[in-house]
Short mmCIF file of C-alpha atoms in Angstrom, two decimals:
data_model
loop_
_atom_site.label_atom_id
_atom_site.label_comp_id
_atom_site.label_asym_id
_atom_site.label_seq_id
_atom_site.Cartn_x
_atom_site.Cartn_y
_atom_site.Cartn_z
CA LEU A 751 7.51 -144.66 -98.75
CA LEU A 752 8.38 -148.47 -98.23
CA ALA A 753 11.53 -147.70 -96.30
CA LEU A 754 9.38 -145.88 -93.53
CA LEU A 755 7.32 -148.75 -93.59
CA ILE A 756 10.29 -151.34 -93.46
CA TYR A 757 11.80 -149.73 -90.61
CA SER A 758 8.40 -149.07 -88.82
CA LEU A 759 7.60 -152.87 -88.92
CA ASN A 760 11.38 -153.71 -88.37
CA ALA A 761 10.90 -150.65 -84.66
CA PHE A 762 8.14 -152.66 -84.32
CA SER A 763 9.48 -156.01 -84.35
CA LYS A 764 12.07 -155.08 -81.55
CA SER A 765 9.76 -153.19 -79.66
CA ASN A 766 8.37 -156.87 -78.98
CA ILE A 767 11.33 -158.89 -78.40
CA ALA A 768 12.36 -155.78 -76.30
CA ILE A 769 9.22 -157.07 -73.64
CA ILE A 770 10.12 -160.35 -73.66
CA ASP A 771 14.19 -159.53 -72.40
CA ALA A 772 13.00 -156.82 -70.03
CA ALA A 773 10.47 -159.94 -68.40
CA GLY A 774 13.81 -161.72 -68.13
CA ARG A 775 15.64 -159.97 -66.61
CA GLY A 776 12.53 -158.91 -64.44
CA ASP A 777 12.65 -155.30 -65.04
CA ILE A 778 8.93 -154.58 -64.36
CA SER A 779 9.11 -151.04 -65.27
CA LYS A 780 10.52 -151.54 -68.79
CA VAL A 781 7.82 -154.26 -69.16
CA LYS A 782 4.98 -151.09 -67.96
CA SER A 783 6.22 -149.15 -69.86
CA LEU A 784 6.29 -151.82 -72.99
CA ILE A 785 2.43 -152.32 -72.21
CA ASN A 786 1.41 -148.83 -72.09
CA SER A 787 3.29 -147.96 -75.44
CA GLY A 788 1.36 -151.60 -76.91
CA VAL A 789 3.87 -153.91 -77.21
CA ASN A 790 2.14 -157.31 -78.21
CA ILE A 791 2.64 -158.88 -74.42
CA ASN A 792 2.53 -162.06 -76.32
CA GLN A 793 5.04 -162.00 -79.27
CA GLN A 794 7.13 -164.65 -79.30
CA ASP A 795 11.18 -165.13 -79.95
CA GLU A 796 12.55 -167.14 -82.63
CA ILE A 797 12.49 -169.90 -79.52
CA GLY A 798 8.92 -169.04 -78.45
CA GLU A 799 9.95 -168.10 -75.85
CA ASN A 800 7.39 -165.02 -75.13
CA ALA A 801 7.51 -162.29 -71.20
CA LEU A 802 5.88 -164.89 -69.76
CA ILE A 803 7.77 -167.75 -70.08
CA GLU A 804 11.12 -165.31 -69.12
CA ALA A 805 9.36 -164.00 -66.82
CA ALA A 806 8.11 -167.82 -64.86
CA GLU A 807 11.56 -169.10 -65.10
CA GLY A 808 13.06 -165.96 -63.99
CA GLY A 809 10.80 -166.11 -60.57
CA TYR A 810 9.69 -162.79 -61.44
CA ILE A 811 5.84 -162.73 -59.25
CA GLU A 812 5.68 -159.27 -60.15
CA VAL A 813 6.37 -159.67 -63.47
CA VAL A 814 3.98 -162.84 -63.99
CA LYS A 815 1.57 -160.85 -62.15
CA LEU A 816 1.90 -157.62 -64.70
CA LEU A 817 1.64 -159.88 -67.84
CA ILE A 818 -1.92 -161.33 -65.94
CA GLU A 819 -3.16 -158.65 -64.95
CA ASN A 820 -2.91 -157.49 -69.11
CA ASN A 821 -4.24 -160.58 -70.70
CA VAL A 822 -1.46 -162.25 -72.02
CA ASN A 823 -1.55 -166.03 -73.08
CA LEU A 824 -0.80 -168.28 -70.08
CA ASN A 825 -0.62 -171.14 -72.63
CA LEU A 826 1.74 -170.49 -74.39
CA LYS A 827 4.68 -172.44 -75.35
CA SER A 828 8.23 -172.19 -77.11
CA LYS A 829 9.62 -174.52 -79.53
CA TRP A 830 9.96 -178.15 -77.36
CA GLY A 831 6.14 -176.81 -76.52
CA ARG A 832 7.35 -175.49 -72.78
CA THR A 833 4.81 -173.05 -70.85
CA ALA A 834 5.63 -170.92 -67.97
CA LEU A 835 3.84 -172.94 -65.72
CA MET A 836 6.22 -175.84 -67.00
CA ARG A 837 9.33 -173.17 -66.07
CA ALA A 838 8.22 -172.44 -62.74
CA SER A 839 7.35 -176.17 -61.84
CA SER A 840 10.54 -177.43 -62.32
CA LYS A 841 12.58 -173.47 -61.12
CA GLY A 842 10.53 -174.50 -57.91
CA TYR A 843 8.97 -171.16 -57.59
CA ALA A 844 5.73 -172.09 -56.07
CA ASP A 845 4.23 -168.49 -55.61
CA ILE A 846 4.60 -168.27 -59.33
CA VAL A 847 2.81 -171.59 -60.36
CA LYS A 848 0.25 -171.37 -57.60
CA ILE A 849 0.00 -168.11 -60.12
CA LEU A 850 -0.72 -168.97 -62.38
CA VAL A 851 -2.97 -172.06 -61.61
CA GLU A 852 -5.21 -169.84 -60.13
CA SER A 853 -5.39 -167.30 -63.45
CA GLY A 854 -5.99 -170.52 -65.34
CA ALA A 855 -3.65 -172.12 -66.81
CA ASN A 856 -3.96 -175.11 -68.44
CA LEU A 857 -2.29 -177.88 -65.66
CA ASN A 858 -1.88 -181.62 -68.90
CA ILE A 859 -0.36 -179.34 -70.94
CA LYS A 860 2.79 -181.44 -72.93
CA ASP A 861 4.93 -180.41 -73.99
CA ASN A 862 7.30 -181.88 -76.71
CA ARG A 863 7.95 -184.95 -75.13
CA GLY A 864 5.66 -185.74 -73.25
CA ARG A 865 6.07 -184.20 -69.68
CA THR A 866 3.53 -182.07 -67.83
CA ALA A 867 4.40 -178.82 -64.86
CA LEU A 868 3.39 -182.04 -62.52
CA THR A 869 6.15 -184.15 -64.57
CA TYR A 870 8.62 -181.20 -64.37
CA ALA A 871 7.93 -180.15 -60.25
CA ASN A 872 7.70 -184.23 -59.87
CA GLN A 873 11.25 -185.03 -61.36
CA ARG A 874 13.23 -182.08 -59.39
CA GLY A 875 11.10 -182.82 -56.22
CA HIS A 876 9.03 -179.82 -55.47
CA ASN A 877 6.92 -181.23 -53.29
CA ALA A 878 4.86 -178.13 -52.30
CA ILE A 879 4.21 -177.67 -56.70
CA VAL A 880 3.07 -181.27 -56.91
CA LYS A 881 0.86 -180.78 -53.90
CA ILE A 882 -0.57 -177.65 -55.80
CA LEU A 883 -1.04 -178.78 -59.06
CA LYS A 884 -2.77 -181.74 -57.65
CA ALA A 885 -4.82 -180.00 -55.25
CA ALA A 886 -5.55 -178.26 -58.34
CA GLY A 887 -6.46 -181.57 -60.82
CA ALA A 888 -3.16 -181.93 -62.75
CA LYS A 889 -3.34 -185.49 -63.39
CA TRP A 890 -0.69 -187.95 -63.29
CA LYS A 891 0.16 -190.28 -67.03
CA THR A 892 -0.10 -194.34 -66.32
CA LYS A 893 0.90 -195.39 -69.52
CA LEU A 894 4.85 -195.78 -70.04
CA ILE A 895 6.69 -195.10 -73.48
CA ILE A 896 10.20 -195.52 -73.91
CA LYS A 897 11.63 -193.32 -76.60
CA LYS A 898 15.45 -192.44 -77.65
CA ILE A 899 15.57 -188.99 -77.80
CA LYS A 900 19.48 -188.81 -77.94
CA GLU A 901 22.00 -191.51 -79.14
CA ASP A 902 22.95 -192.29 -75.98
CA THR A 903 20.00 -191.21 -73.80
CA PHE A 904 16.94 -192.46 -73.40
CA TYR A 905 13.70 -191.08 -71.09
CA GLU A 906 9.94 -192.19 -69.71
CA LYS A 907 7.68 -189.97 -71.10
CA ASN A 908 3.63 -189.96 -69.71
CA TYR A 909 4.81 -191.63 -66.51
CA SER A 910 3.79 -191.17 -63.38
CA SER A 911 7.58 -189.38 -63.24
CA SER A 912 10.35 -189.07 -65.68
CA PHE A 913 13.65 -190.66 -65.53
CA TYR A 914 16.80 -189.82 -67.27
CA TYR A 915 19.40 -192.75 -68.47
CA SER A 916 22.45 -191.65 -69.81
CA PHE A 917 25.08 -194.70 -71.18
#
C-alpha cells in the first residue's frame, strides 16, 4: 500500500511538471489533455517556473489563452520573482502582453531586483509594449538605487529605465 501511494504521488508530480514542459514547447494538444486529466495548472517546478510563464516566454499565444480560460494564476512568480507578464514584455510579445493585461495580470509586480514588466519592455526597446502597459496603468518608479549584483555588475533599480553596467 505504501509503495502504491509513493508511486501515485510520483506519477502525479510528473504529470504536473509535464504541463510546464508541454506549455514551454507550445504543445497545445498535450496541455489540453493534461488539463482535462486534472493536473494542477499552477504547478511550479524547482525554479518556480509554471506553464503560463513558459508559454508566455515562448510566445505560444494559444497556450496562454487556454491556460487563462482554465483560471491559471496570472501572477505566479519564478524563483527570481519573474511573472508571465514580465517574460512576455521582455521577449516583445505584444499580443500576449495585451491578453495578460486584459485578463487582470498585476502590472506593477516587482521581481527580486525591483524590475516590473514595464521596466523589461523599456529596457529591451519594446515601445509598443511600453504603450500597452502605460495605457493599462503601469507605473514608472522614480527612486534611483544602485545595487551591487555581482562583483563586476551593477544595475539601477526602481528607475524609469534599468541600465546594466559591466566593468
